[in-house]
């Protein structure tokens, strides 16, 4: 257990606290479905009596003559590799070169700058909606860097780092948020609902948890086809309260899907804190209950997230079984531009998680600065360059046309059915009756 690094309060999504680490990704220990033995065991008074084998619904069997209601399992520690001071203990090593660490940090910075600019752009009314990943940059960049390009991902909606790492350009990000016709979703999705089939990333969807069963099924297909690839489902602590989560984990565990379930436990489901979501010890214990190898990780430590994902993928493919990772982090920003987080949490609470060394960016900055690879001046220049790139992309997007009105109805069926044709005609008549309300020059002709 790590005791040399500062820990601010308790991790918001779990009851127990403790940090552990290993010298390489291969040494990470995943917890299996087990329960800690109490100090004094009830007497096993029936051990010599005849039994009819083991009950088929459990893995182990012991009869006792005393009742004991179990309320907790063995505490799950939080795997951490880099402390809040940006240093590694002497017995630990980096899983990659210093140059690679700097490269991943730049990906995180690109996400942060995109978020800052596009959040402000939404406030100006130039895009309709936005959601930031502030405080959670390491969870997506760290996992993306440890996966293989052929691994198929189902994002939730704070996975901009995954998209950018796999080659999604700033222009593609802005085009999607501006709903232009030539972005991959044809401008029909809400902003931040990115998709990239060519990069093995499914579309972001507003309904929570819908991608989790899909990932469980795809992982099973990868197993029976003997493929060296995994399915990855990203979701938050709130989505873990959906029924799809339970169904998917049970399916994957029972059939042995090559699926990695990545939970970003950031403390809040919109305005609902985890204290009002569940009474158990976070999300990781649910993985144990369903029989999945499970690991709880410091999601603000890029190196830990990378190591954990690398080890999870190796285990998943080698043993052809699913893995659950709970990444402990904190949602610094509002839930979305439709939310005002100040109504349900204090400024002091948020500021605690933005301190240097606690936030993902601050921790990596400290480490890189200590190695002489980065400093405040270089960071200022880099941020300014990315900001200019985003603003230029926005200017370009604003000159592009939206999709034709007909595209609202296409791609649901092979051809428009009678109901869609009627709705399309009604839309055209509505637009014709209100010409001042709709500037059709912004849209491609149908």
CSV table of N, CA and C in Angstrom, one decimal, residues 377-441:
chain,number,residue,atom,x,y,z
A,377,UNK,N,6.5,27.8,-20.0
A,377,UNK,CA,6.6,28.5,-21.2
A,377,UNK,C,6.2,27.7,-22.4
A,378,UNK,N,6.7,26.5,-22.5
A,378,UNK,CA,6.4,25.6,-23.6
A,378,UNK,C,4.9,25.2,-23.6
A,379,UNK,N,4.4,25.0,-22.4
A,379,UNK,CA,3.0,24.7,-22.3
A,379,UNK,C,2.1,25.8,-22.8
A,380,UNK,N,2.5,27.0,-22.4
A,380,UNK,CA,1.7,28.2,-22.9
A,380,UNK,C,1.7,28.3,-24.4
A,381,UNK,N,2.8,28.1,-25.0
A,381,UNK,CA,2.9,28.1,-26.5
A,381,UNK,C,2.1,27.0,-27.1
A,382,UNK,N,2.2,25.8,-26.5
A,382,UNK,CA,1.4,24.6,-27.1
A,382,UNK,C,-0.1,24.9,-27.0
A,383,UNK,N,-0.5,25.3,-25.8
A,383,UNK,CA,-2.0,25.6,-25.7
A,383,UNK,C,-2.4,26.7,-26.7
A,384,UNK,N,-1.6,27.7,-26.9
A,384,UNK,CA,-2.0,28.8,-27.8
A,384,UNK,C,-2.1,28.2,-29.2
A,385,UNK,N,-1.2,27.3,-29.6
A,385,UNK,CA,-1.2,26.7,-30.9
A,385,UNK,C,-2.5,25.9,-31.1
A,386,UNK,N,-2.8,25.1,-30.1
A,386,UNK,CA,-4.0,24.2,-30.3
A,386,UNK,C,-5.3,25.1,-30.3
A,387,UNK,N,-5.3,26.1,-29.5
A,387,UNK,CA,-6.4,27.0,-29.5
A,387,UNK,C,-6.6,27.7,-30.8
A,388,UNK,N,-5.5,28.1,-31.5
A,388,UNK,CA,-5.6,28.7,-32.8
A,388,UNK,C,-6.2,27.7,-33.8
A,389,UNK,N,-5.7,26.4,-33.7
A,389,UNK,CA,-6.2,25.3,-34.5
A,389,UNK,C,-7.7,25.1,-34.4
A,390,UNK,N,-8.2,25.1,-33.2
A,390,UNK,CA,-9.6,24.9,-33.0
A,390,UNK,C,-10.4,26.1,-33.5
A,391,UNK,N,-9.9,27.3,-33.3
A,391,UNK,CA,-10.6,28.5,-33.8
A,391,UNK,C,-10.7,28.5,-35.3
A,392,UNK,N,-9.5,28.2,-36.0
A,392,UNK,CA,-9.5,28.1,-37.4
A,392,UNK,C,-10.4,27.0,-38.0
A,393,UNK,N,-10.5,25.9,-37.3
A,393,UNK,CA,-11.4,24.8,-37.7
A,393,UNK,C,-12.8,25.3,-37.5
A,394,UNK,N,-13.1,26.1,-36.5
A,394,UNK,CA,-14.5,26.6,-36.3
A,394,UNK,C,-14.9,27.5,-37.5
A,395,UNK,N,-13.9,28.4,-37.9
A,395,UNK,CA,-14.2,29.3,-39.0
A,395,UNK,C,-14.5,28.6,-40.3
A,396,UNK,N,-13.7,27.5,-40.5
A,396,UNK,CA,-13.9,26.7,-41.7
A,396,UNK,C,-15.3,26.0,-41.6
A,397,UNK,N,-15.6,25.4,-40.4
A,397,UNK,CA,-16.9,24.7,-40.3
A,397,UNK,C,-18.1,25.6,-40.5
A,398,UNK,N,-18.0,26.9,-40.1
A,398,UNK,CA,-19.1,27.8,-40.2
A,398,UNK,C,-19.4,28.2,-41.6
A,399,UNK,N,-18.4,27.9,-42.5
A,399,UNK,CA,-18.6,28.2,-44.0
A,399,UNK,C,-19.2,27.0,-44.7
A,400,UNK,N,-19.3,25.9,-44.0
A,400,UNK,CA,-19.8,24.7,-44.7
A,400,UNK,C,-21.3,24.6,-44.5
A,401,UNK,N,-21.9,23.9,-45.4
A,401,UNK,CA,-23.4,23.7,-45.4
A,401,UNK,C,-23.8,22.6,-44.5
A,402,UNK,N,-25.1,22.7,-44.0
A,402,UNK,CA,-25.7,21.6,-43.3
A,402,UNK,C,-26.2,20.6,-44.3
A,403,UNK,N,-26.6,19.4,-43.8
A,403,UNK,CA,-27.1,18.4,-44.7
A,403,UNK,C,-28.5,18.8,-45.2
A,404,UNK,N,-28.9,18.1,-46.3
A,404,UNK,CA,-30.2,18.3,-46.9
A,404,UNK,C,-31.3,17.9,-45.9
A,405,UNK,N,-32.4,18.6,-45.9
A,405,UNK,CA,-33.5,18.3,-45.0
A,405,UNK,C,-33.9,16.8,-45.1
A,406,UNK,N,-33.8,16.2,-46.3
A,406,UNK,CA,-34.2,14.8,-46.5
A,406,UNK,C,-33.4,13.9,-45.6
A,407,UNK,N,-32.2,14.3,-45.3
A,407,UNK,CA,-31.3,13.4,-44.5
A,407,UNK,C,-31.8,13.2,-43.1
A,408,UNK,N,-32.7,14.0,-42.7
A,408,UNK,CA,-33.3,13.8,-41.3
A,408,UNK,C,-34.0,12.4,-41.3
A,409,UNK,N,-34.5,11.9,-42.4
A,409,UNK,CA,-35.3,10.7,-42.5
A,409,UNK,C,-34.5,9.5,-43.1
A,410,UNK,N,-33.4,9.8,-43.7
A,410,UNK,CA,-32.7,8.7,-44.4
A,410,UNK,C,-31.9,7.8,-43.4
A,411,UNK,N,-31.5,6.6,-43.9
A,411,UNK,CA,-30.6,5.7,-43.2
A,411,UNK,C,-31.2,5.0,-42.0
A,412,UNK,N,-32.5,5.2,-41.8
A,412,UNK,CA,-33.3,4.5,-40.8
A,412,UNK,C,-33.7,3.1,-41.5
A,413,UNK,N,-34.3,3.2,-42.6
A,413,UNK,CA,-34.6,2.0,-43.4
A,413,UNK,C,-33.8,2.2,-44.8
A,414,UNK,N,-33.8,1.1,-45.6
A,414,UNK,CA,-33.1,1.2,-46.9
A,414,UNK,C,-33.7,2.2,-47.7
A,415,UNK,N,-35.1,2.4,-47.7
A,415,UNK,CA,-35.7,3.5,-48.4
A,415,UNK,C,-36.8,4.1,-47.5
A,416,UNK,N,-37.1,5.3,-47.8
A,416,UNK,CA,-38.1,6.0,-46.9
A,416,UNK,C,-39.5,5.2,-47.0
A,417,UNK,N,-40.1,4.9,-45.9
A,417,UNK,CA,-41.4,4.3,-45.9
A,417,UNK,C,-42.5,5.3,-46.0
A,418,UNK,N,-43.7,4.9,-46.1
A,418,UNK,CA,-44.8,5.9,-46.3
A,418,UNK,C,-44.9,6.9,-45.2
A,419,UNK,N,-44.7,6.5,-43.9
A,419,UNK,CA,-44.8,7.4,-42.8
A,419,UNK,C,-43.7,8.5,-42.9
A,420,UNK,N,-42.4,8.0,-43.2
A,420,UNK,CA,-41.4,9.0,-43.3
A,420,UNK,C,-41.6,10.0,-44.5
A,421,UNK,N,-42.1,9.5,-45.6
A,421,UNK,CA,-42.4,10.3,-46.7
A,421,UNK,C,-43.5,11.4,-46.4
A,422,UNK,N,-44.5,11.0,-45.6
A,422,UNK,CA,-45.5,12.0,-45.1
A,422,UNK,C,-44.8,13.0,-44.2
A,423,UNK,N,-44.0,12.6,-43.3
A,423,UNK,CA,-43.4,13.5,-42.4
A,423,UNK,C,-42.4,14.5,-43.1
A,424,UNK,N,-41.7,13.9,-44.1
A,424,UNK,CA,-40.8,14.8,-44.9
A,424,UNK,C,-41.6,15.9,-45.6
A,425,UNK,N,-42.7,15.5,-46.2
A,425,UNK,CA,-43.6,16.5,-46.9
A,425,UNK,C,-44.1,17.5,-46.0
A,426,UNK,N,-44.5,17.1,-44.8
A,426,UNK,CA,-45.0,18.0,-43.8
A,426,UNK,C,-43.9,19.0,-43.4
A,427,UNK,N,-42.7,18.5,-43.2
A,427,UNK,CA,-41.6,19.4,-42.9
A,427,UNK,C,-41.4,20.4,-44.0
A,428,UNK,N,-41.4,20.0,-45.2
A,428,UNK,CA,-41.2,20.9,-46.3
A,428,UNK,C,-42.3,22.0,-46.4
A,429,UNK,N,-43.5,21.6,-46.1
A,429,UNK,CA,-44.6,22.6,-46.1
A,429,UNK,C,-44.5,23.5,-44.9
A,430,UNK,N,-44.0,23.0,-43.8
A,430,UNK,CA,-43.8,23.9,-42.6
A,430,UNK,C,-42.7,24.9,-42.9
A,431,UNK,N,-41.6,24.5,-43.5
A,431,UNK,CA,-40.5,25.4,-43.8
A,431,UNK,C,-41.0,26.5,-44.9
A,432,UNK,N,-41.8,26.0,-45.8
A,432,UNK,CA,-42.3,27.0,-46.8
A,432,UNK,C,-43.2,28.0,-46.2
A,433,UNK,N,-44.0,27.6,-45.2
A,433,UNK,CA,-44.9,28.6,-44.6
A,433,UNK,C,-44.2,29.6,-43.7
A,434,UNK,N,-43.0,29.3,-43.3
A,434,UNK,CA,-42.2,30.2,-42.4
A,434,UNK,C,-40.8,30.5,-43.0
A,435,UNK,N,-40.7,31.1,-44.1
A,435,UNK,CA,-39.4,31.3,-44.8
A,435,UNK,C,-38.5,32.2,-44.0
A,436,UNK,N,-39.0,33.1,-43.2
A,436,UNK,CA,-38.1,34.0,-42.4
A,436,UNK,C,-37.4,33.2,-41.2
A,437,UNK,N,-38.0,32.1,-40.8
A,437,UNK,CA,-37.5,31.4,-39.7
A,437,UNK,C,-36.4,30.4,-40.1
A,438,UNK,N,-36.3,30.0,-41.4
A,438,UNK,CA,-35.4,29.0,-41.9
A,438,UNK,C,-34.6,29.6,-43.1
A,439,UNK,N,-33.3,29.7,-42.9
A,439,UNK,CA,-32.4,30.1,-44.0
A,439,UNK,C,-31.9,28.9,-44.7
A,440,UNK,N,-32.6,28.5,-45.8
A,440,UNK,CA,-32.3,27.3,-46.5
A,440,UNK,C,-31.0,27.4,-47.3
A,441,UNK,N,-30.4,28.6,-47.4
A,441,UNK,CA,-29.1,28.7,-48.0
A,441,UNK,C,-28.0,28.0,-47.2
